[in-house]
Amino acid sequence: MKMVMTGNYASAYGAKVCRAEVISAYPITPQTSVVEKIASLVSSGEMKAQFVNVESEHSAMAALISASMTGARTYTATSSHGLLLMHELLIWAAGARTPIVMSNICRANGPPWSVWADHHDAMAQRDTGWMQVFCEGNQEVLDSIIMSYKLAERPDIRLPSMINEDAFILSHTVEPVDVPDMELVDEFLPSYNPRFKLDVDEPYGFGSLVMPDMYMEFRYKINEAMEAARQGWRDVEKDFEKTFGRNHGGLVEFYNCEDADAVLLIMGSVASTAKDVVDKLCSEGKKVGMARLRVYRPFPVEEIRKLAGMTNIIGICDHSYTFGHWGPMAQEVRGALYGIADQPVMKNYIIGLGGKDMTPEILEKIFLKTLALKDGADQEIEWIGVKGLGGW
Amino acid sequence: MPKKTIPEEEYMNTGHVGCLGCGACHAMRYTLKALGPKTIVSIPACCWAVMPGPFPAKCLEVPLINTAFEVTGASISGIKAALDAKGITDVTVVGFAGDGGTADIGIQALSGMVERGTDVIYIMYDNEAYMNTGIQRSSSTPVGAWTTTTPVGTTKDWKKQPKKNMMDIMVAHKIPYAATCSIGFPEDLIKKLRKAKEIRGPKFIQIYAPCPTGWRMQPDKTIEVCRLAIATGAVPLYEVENGVYNISRKPAELKPVKDYLKIQGRFRHLPEEELESIQKNVTREWKILLKKEEFTKGLVDL
Ligand SMILES: Cc1ncc(C[n+]2csc(CCOP(=O)(O)OP(=O)(O)O)c2C)c(N)n1
Ligand code: SF4
C-alpha cells in the first residue's frame, strides 16, 4: 500500500512487515518516532511483537543478542550517542553471529551537541562486523530492512545489518512509500529458524572461552561471511526486484558515470541533490556523474574499480572524517584502487558535518572544482564550507 | 539409609576449571539441582565465564549463553522476550553473575530488568571481589578486607567502605522476591530457588560463595567459613517477599565476628579497634534486620 511517511515510519513499517518478534530500543533524537510508532503498532495489535522497554541502548543491543540467540527475529533503532554506547555489544552481536537488523538515524556526535546529520556515528562502527547500508530515500529505508533480514539470516552469513538514514533529511521528511503486503514479504522472507539456539532440548553453550589455537578461526569465519555477503547483496537485490518490482542500485549506484570526466562519490541522502546537479551540469554540456556508495560493509571493491574504469577524476565526499587521516570512504576507495592501471585522479572532500547544508549551489561548486583537476589533485583533502577556509 | 535432602540429579558435570574449594562452583551446582533441566543460563564475564571449561568443553547440562560483563539483566530480559514471542512458558531463565557484575558494572541493566517486572531469576554469586581478574575490590567487598586494589601496605589502605547492600536496593524496586542464601546451607538455598521459580516477575537471589583463593584461606575452610558467617551474623540468611522480611536462620546468640574474620587471611591485618568497629556494625545490622522482620510481619495481609 502506498502511504506518505517519514523515514522513521518507514523503518517502523519495515520491522512490522518483516514480523520482527522482539524489539528493544531506547529513545534518542532523531530516532524517537521509530520507537513510538512501533510501540503504537504493538499496542494497537497491528504488530505482534515483544517490545522490551530497556533503560539504555546498551541494554537494548544486549537484550536483542540474547533474544536472537533464543531464535527470535529482532529489530532496534538508534542514533549517534546511542550507537556509540552500543559499541561493545555491536562487536558482540557480530561475534555471536546474530542476524539483528538495526536502523541507525545518522547524527553527529557531541560535543558540541548536535542533533543533525552526518555519518561519524556509523563510521565509528566500521570494524564491528556489521553490514552497513546507507540510504538515499525512505522507500530504500524500508526495503533495505527486508533485504537485510533476507541476507543476514542466511545460514552462511549470519551477520547483523545496520541501515543508515540521515537525520531529519530522511528521518523526519515525508515521501511516498510503498509498504508491501505482508503476504508478499512472507513469500520473500520465510520465518527465522536457526539450527542452533538456546534450547532446553538441545542444551548447547555459546560464546565460551576459546584458547589461542581456535580464536582466529572464529574471526576468519566472520570475515568469510562478510566477503560472501558482497555477492549476497547483489543476489538479494535481484530477488527483491523479482518480488517487489524495484531495486536501489546495487552496492554502488552509478548515475551518469559512463565516460564522465569527473564523478562525485557520495553516501546517503545528499545523492538526491547531487543527481539534480548532475542533470543541470550535463544540460550545460559538462560531463559529470555521481556514484552513490550504498553498501559500505562489505566494501564494494569491484564496483569501485569499475567506477575507476568509467571516469578520470573521482571526488570522494565523506560525510565523516577520521581525525588525522582523510575521510573513511576516501581511505577505502584509495585502498581499493591502489596499484590498478590508469588510476583516476582522486580528491577527498569532507562535507556536511553536523547537518551543514549541502545545497545544489555548493555541490555544483564541488563538481566544478573536481572537473578542474585534470592534471592531478590540488590537495588530498578539502573541508567544504568551513568558515574562513578556502573562501567559504 | 539417611534421608536425602538434596536432589540427586546432576546438571553440572565434572570438569569445571574453578579453584579447589570454590564456593561459586557449589552455587551453580545447587542452583541447577533446584531448577532442573528446563533452565537457560546467561553468564557474564566473571569466574563462571571460565569455569564451564574452554570451547568445545562445557560442564553444564543446560543451555548457556555467555554475555558481556555489564548486561546480564538485559540478556535475560531478551531471552525471556524471545521465549514469550515463541509461546514457550515452561522454561526458567537465569542470570548468573558475580558481585562485581551485579553491584557495580551491571547494576543499571539489573535495575532496568527488575523495574520492568521481567519474569526471570537473577542470581548474584557473591565472592565479595572481582576474582576473575585477580582479587580487586568490588562494592560488595566488606569493610576491612584486603584486595589487590585495597592492598593495606604501610598506609593501612584496606577497604574502608561498607559492603553495598544489594538486597535493600532490590527491595526498593518493590521486587516480588529477594533472598540471601549460602552454599554452606544447600537445603535452604534449594528451597528458596524453588520458591523463586514458582513466583512470577523478577526474583533476586544473592548466594554467599566463599573464594579460598581471594579470601586467603585454605580450600578446606569453605564450608566452615559459611557456617561462621551465619553463626556470627556477618552474613545473615533471609528472604523478602513482597516487602515482608523473613529471617531464615536465627542463632540463639551470635558468636563474636572475630571468629569469622580470623580464619580468612584477607582480614589478618586488622587492628583491634577496627575489629571492634566491625563487631559493632554487625550487631547493629543484625538488630536492624530483626526489626525489619518484626515491623513487616504485619504487612502480610495489607
Ligand atoms: C566492560 C568490561 N570491563 C572489565 C572487564 C574485565 N573483567 C572481567 S571479569 C571481571 C571481574 C568479575 O568480578 P565479579 O563480577 O565479582 O565475578 P568474579 O570474577 O568474582 O566471579 C572484570 C573486571 C570486562 N570483561 N568487561
Ligand atoms: S578465584 Fe575464587 S571464585 Fe574464582 S574460581 Fe577460584 S575460588 Fe572460585
PDB file of C-alpha atoms in Angstrom, chain A residues 21-22 50 52-56 58-59 62-63 66-67 69-72 88-89 92 192 198-200 203-211 214 218, chain B residues 37-40 49-50 53-55 58 61-68 70-71 74-75 77-79 81-86 91 108-109 112 116:
ATOM      1  CA  GLU A  21       9.393 -10.761  17.076  1.00  0.00           C
ATOM      2  CA  VAL A  22      11.463  -8.972  19.700  1.00  0.00           C
ATOM      3  CA  GLN A  50       7.559  -8.335  22.335  1.00  0.00           C
ATOM      4  CA  VAL A  52      11.314  -4.560  25.666  1.00  0.00           C
ATOM      5  CA  ASN A  53      11.443  -1.042  27.075  1.00  0.00           C
ATOM      6  CA  VAL A  54      15.051  -1.028  28.236  1.00  0.00           C
ATOM      7  CA  GLU A  55      16.926   1.558  30.254  1.00  0.00           C
ATOM      8  CA  SER A  56      19.685   2.172  27.666  1.00  0.00           C
ATOM      9  CA  HIS A  58      23.495  -0.743  25.591  1.00  0.00           C
ATOM     10  CA  SER A  59      20.863  -2.959  27.184  1.00  0.00           C
ATOM     11  CA  ALA A  62      22.348  -6.897  24.775  1.00  0.00           C
ATOM     12  CA  ALA A  63      18.710  -7.955  25.023  1.00  0.00           C
ATOM     13  CA  SER A  66      20.197 -12.904  23.676  1.00  0.00           C
ATOM     14  CA  ALA A  67      16.744 -12.848  22.065  1.00  0.00           C
ATOM     15  CA  MET A  69      20.267 -16.452  20.256  1.00  0.00           C
ATOM     16  CA  THR A  70      16.946 -17.788  21.521  1.00  0.00           C
ATOM     17  CA  GLY A  71      15.728 -17.906  17.924  1.00  0.00           C
ATOM     18  CA  ALA A  72      13.702 -14.699  17.581  1.00  0.00           C
ATOM     19  CA  GLU A  88      30.923  -3.247  22.725  1.00  0.00           C
ATOM     20  CA  LEU A  89      27.668  -5.073  22.037  1.00  0.00           C
ATOM     21  CA  TRP A  92      29.374  -8.985  20.407  1.00  0.00           C
ATOM     22  CA  TYR A 192      13.678 -17.246  11.152  1.00  0.00           C
ATOM     23  CA  LEU A 198      19.231 -21.563  23.277  1.00  0.00           C
ATOM     24  CA  ASP A 199      17.003 -24.582  23.614  1.00  0.00           C
ATOM     25  CA  VAL A 200      16.471 -26.773  26.668  1.00  0.00           C
ATOM     26  CA  PRO A 203      21.483 -27.596  25.517  1.00  0.00           C
ATOM     27  CA  TYR A 204      24.388 -26.014  23.681  1.00  0.00           C
ATOM     28  CA  GLY A 205      26.696 -23.387  25.103  1.00  0.00           C
ATOM     29  CA  PHE A 206      27.504 -20.202  23.203  1.00  0.00           C
ATOM     30  CA  GLY A 207      30.379 -17.784  23.378  1.00  0.00           C
ATOM     31  CA  SER A 208      32.589 -19.625  25.844  1.00  0.00           C
ATOM     32  CA  LEU A 209      36.290 -19.044  26.223  1.00  0.00           C
ATOM     33  CA  VAL A 210      38.484 -20.252  23.379  1.00  0.00           C
ATOM     34  CA  MET A 211      42.179 -20.823  23.606  1.00  0.00           C
ATOM     35  CA  MET A 214      40.896 -21.532  17.976  1.00  0.00           C
ATOM     36  CA  PHE A 218      36.156 -17.857  14.593  1.00  0.00           C
TER      37      PHE A 218
ATOM     38  CA  PRO B  37      16.924 -29.095  33.116  1.00  0.00           C
ATOM     39  CA  LYS B  38      14.349 -26.653  31.723  1.00  0.00           C
ATOM     40  CA  THR B  39      16.589 -23.741  32.565  1.00  0.00           C
ATOM     41  CA  ILE B  40      18.547 -21.344  30.362  1.00  0.00           C
ATOM     42  CA  ALA B  49      32.612 -17.380  32.354  1.00  0.00           C
ATOM     43  CA  VAL B  50      35.731 -19.524  32.531  1.00  0.00           C
ATOM     44  CA  GLY B  53      35.660 -25.040  30.519  1.00  0.00           C
ATOM     45  CA  PRO B  54      37.129 -23.722  27.265  1.00  0.00           C
ATOM     46  CA  PHE B  55      35.475 -24.386  23.899  1.00  0.00           C
ATOM     47  CA  LYS B  58      31.060 -27.366  28.771  1.00  0.00           C
ATOM     48  CA  GLU B  61      23.862 -29.701  31.015  1.00  0.00           C
ATOM     49  CA  VAL B  62      21.636 -26.706  30.371  1.00  0.00           C
ATOM     50  CA  PRO B  63      21.790 -24.196  27.532  1.00  0.00           C
ATOM     51  CA  LEU B  64      24.267 -21.498  28.341  1.00  0.00           C
ATOM     52  CA  ILE B  65      24.956 -18.122  26.788  1.00  0.00           C
ATOM     53  CA  ASN B  66      27.969 -16.015  27.599  1.00  0.00           C
ATOM     54  CA  THR B  67      27.322 -12.324  27.616  1.00  0.00           C
ATOM     55  CA  ALA B  68      29.210  -9.090  28.189  1.00  0.00           C
ATOM     56  CA  GLU B  70      27.536  -5.483  32.453  1.00  0.00           C
ATOM     57  CA  VAL B  71      24.444  -6.769  30.660  1.00  0.00           C
ATOM     58  CA  ALA B  74      19.333  -7.152  29.736  1.00  0.00           C
ATOM     59  CA  SER B  75      20.460 -10.502  28.381  1.00  0.00           C
ATOM     60  CA  SER B  77      15.260  -9.916  29.501  1.00  0.00           C
ATOM     61  CA  GLY B  78      15.994 -10.678  25.849  1.00  0.00           C
ATOM     62  CA  ILE B  79      15.850 -14.437  26.344  1.00  0.00           C
ATOM     63  CA  ALA B  81      11.099 -11.881  25.498  1.00  0.00           C
ATOM     64  CA  ALA B  82      12.105 -14.363  22.800  1.00  0.00           C
ATOM     65  CA  LEU B  83      10.561 -17.265  24.718  1.00  0.00           C
ATOM     66  CA  ASP B  84       7.384 -15.206  25.155  1.00  0.00           C
ATOM     67  CA  ALA B  85       7.366 -14.445  21.441  1.00  0.00           C
ATOM     68  CA  LYS B  86       7.627 -18.165  20.748  1.00  0.00           C
ATOM     69  CA  VAL B  91      11.498 -22.568  30.824  1.00  0.00           C
ATOM     70  CA  GLN B 108      21.911  -0.478  35.635  1.00  0.00           C
ATOM     71  CA  ALA B 109      20.835  -3.402  33.484  1.00  0.00           C
ATOM     72  CA  GLY B 112      16.022  -1.934  34.463  1.00  0.00           C
ATOM     73  CA  ARG B 116      10.223  -3.818  34.066  1.00  0.00           C
TER      74      ARG B 116
END
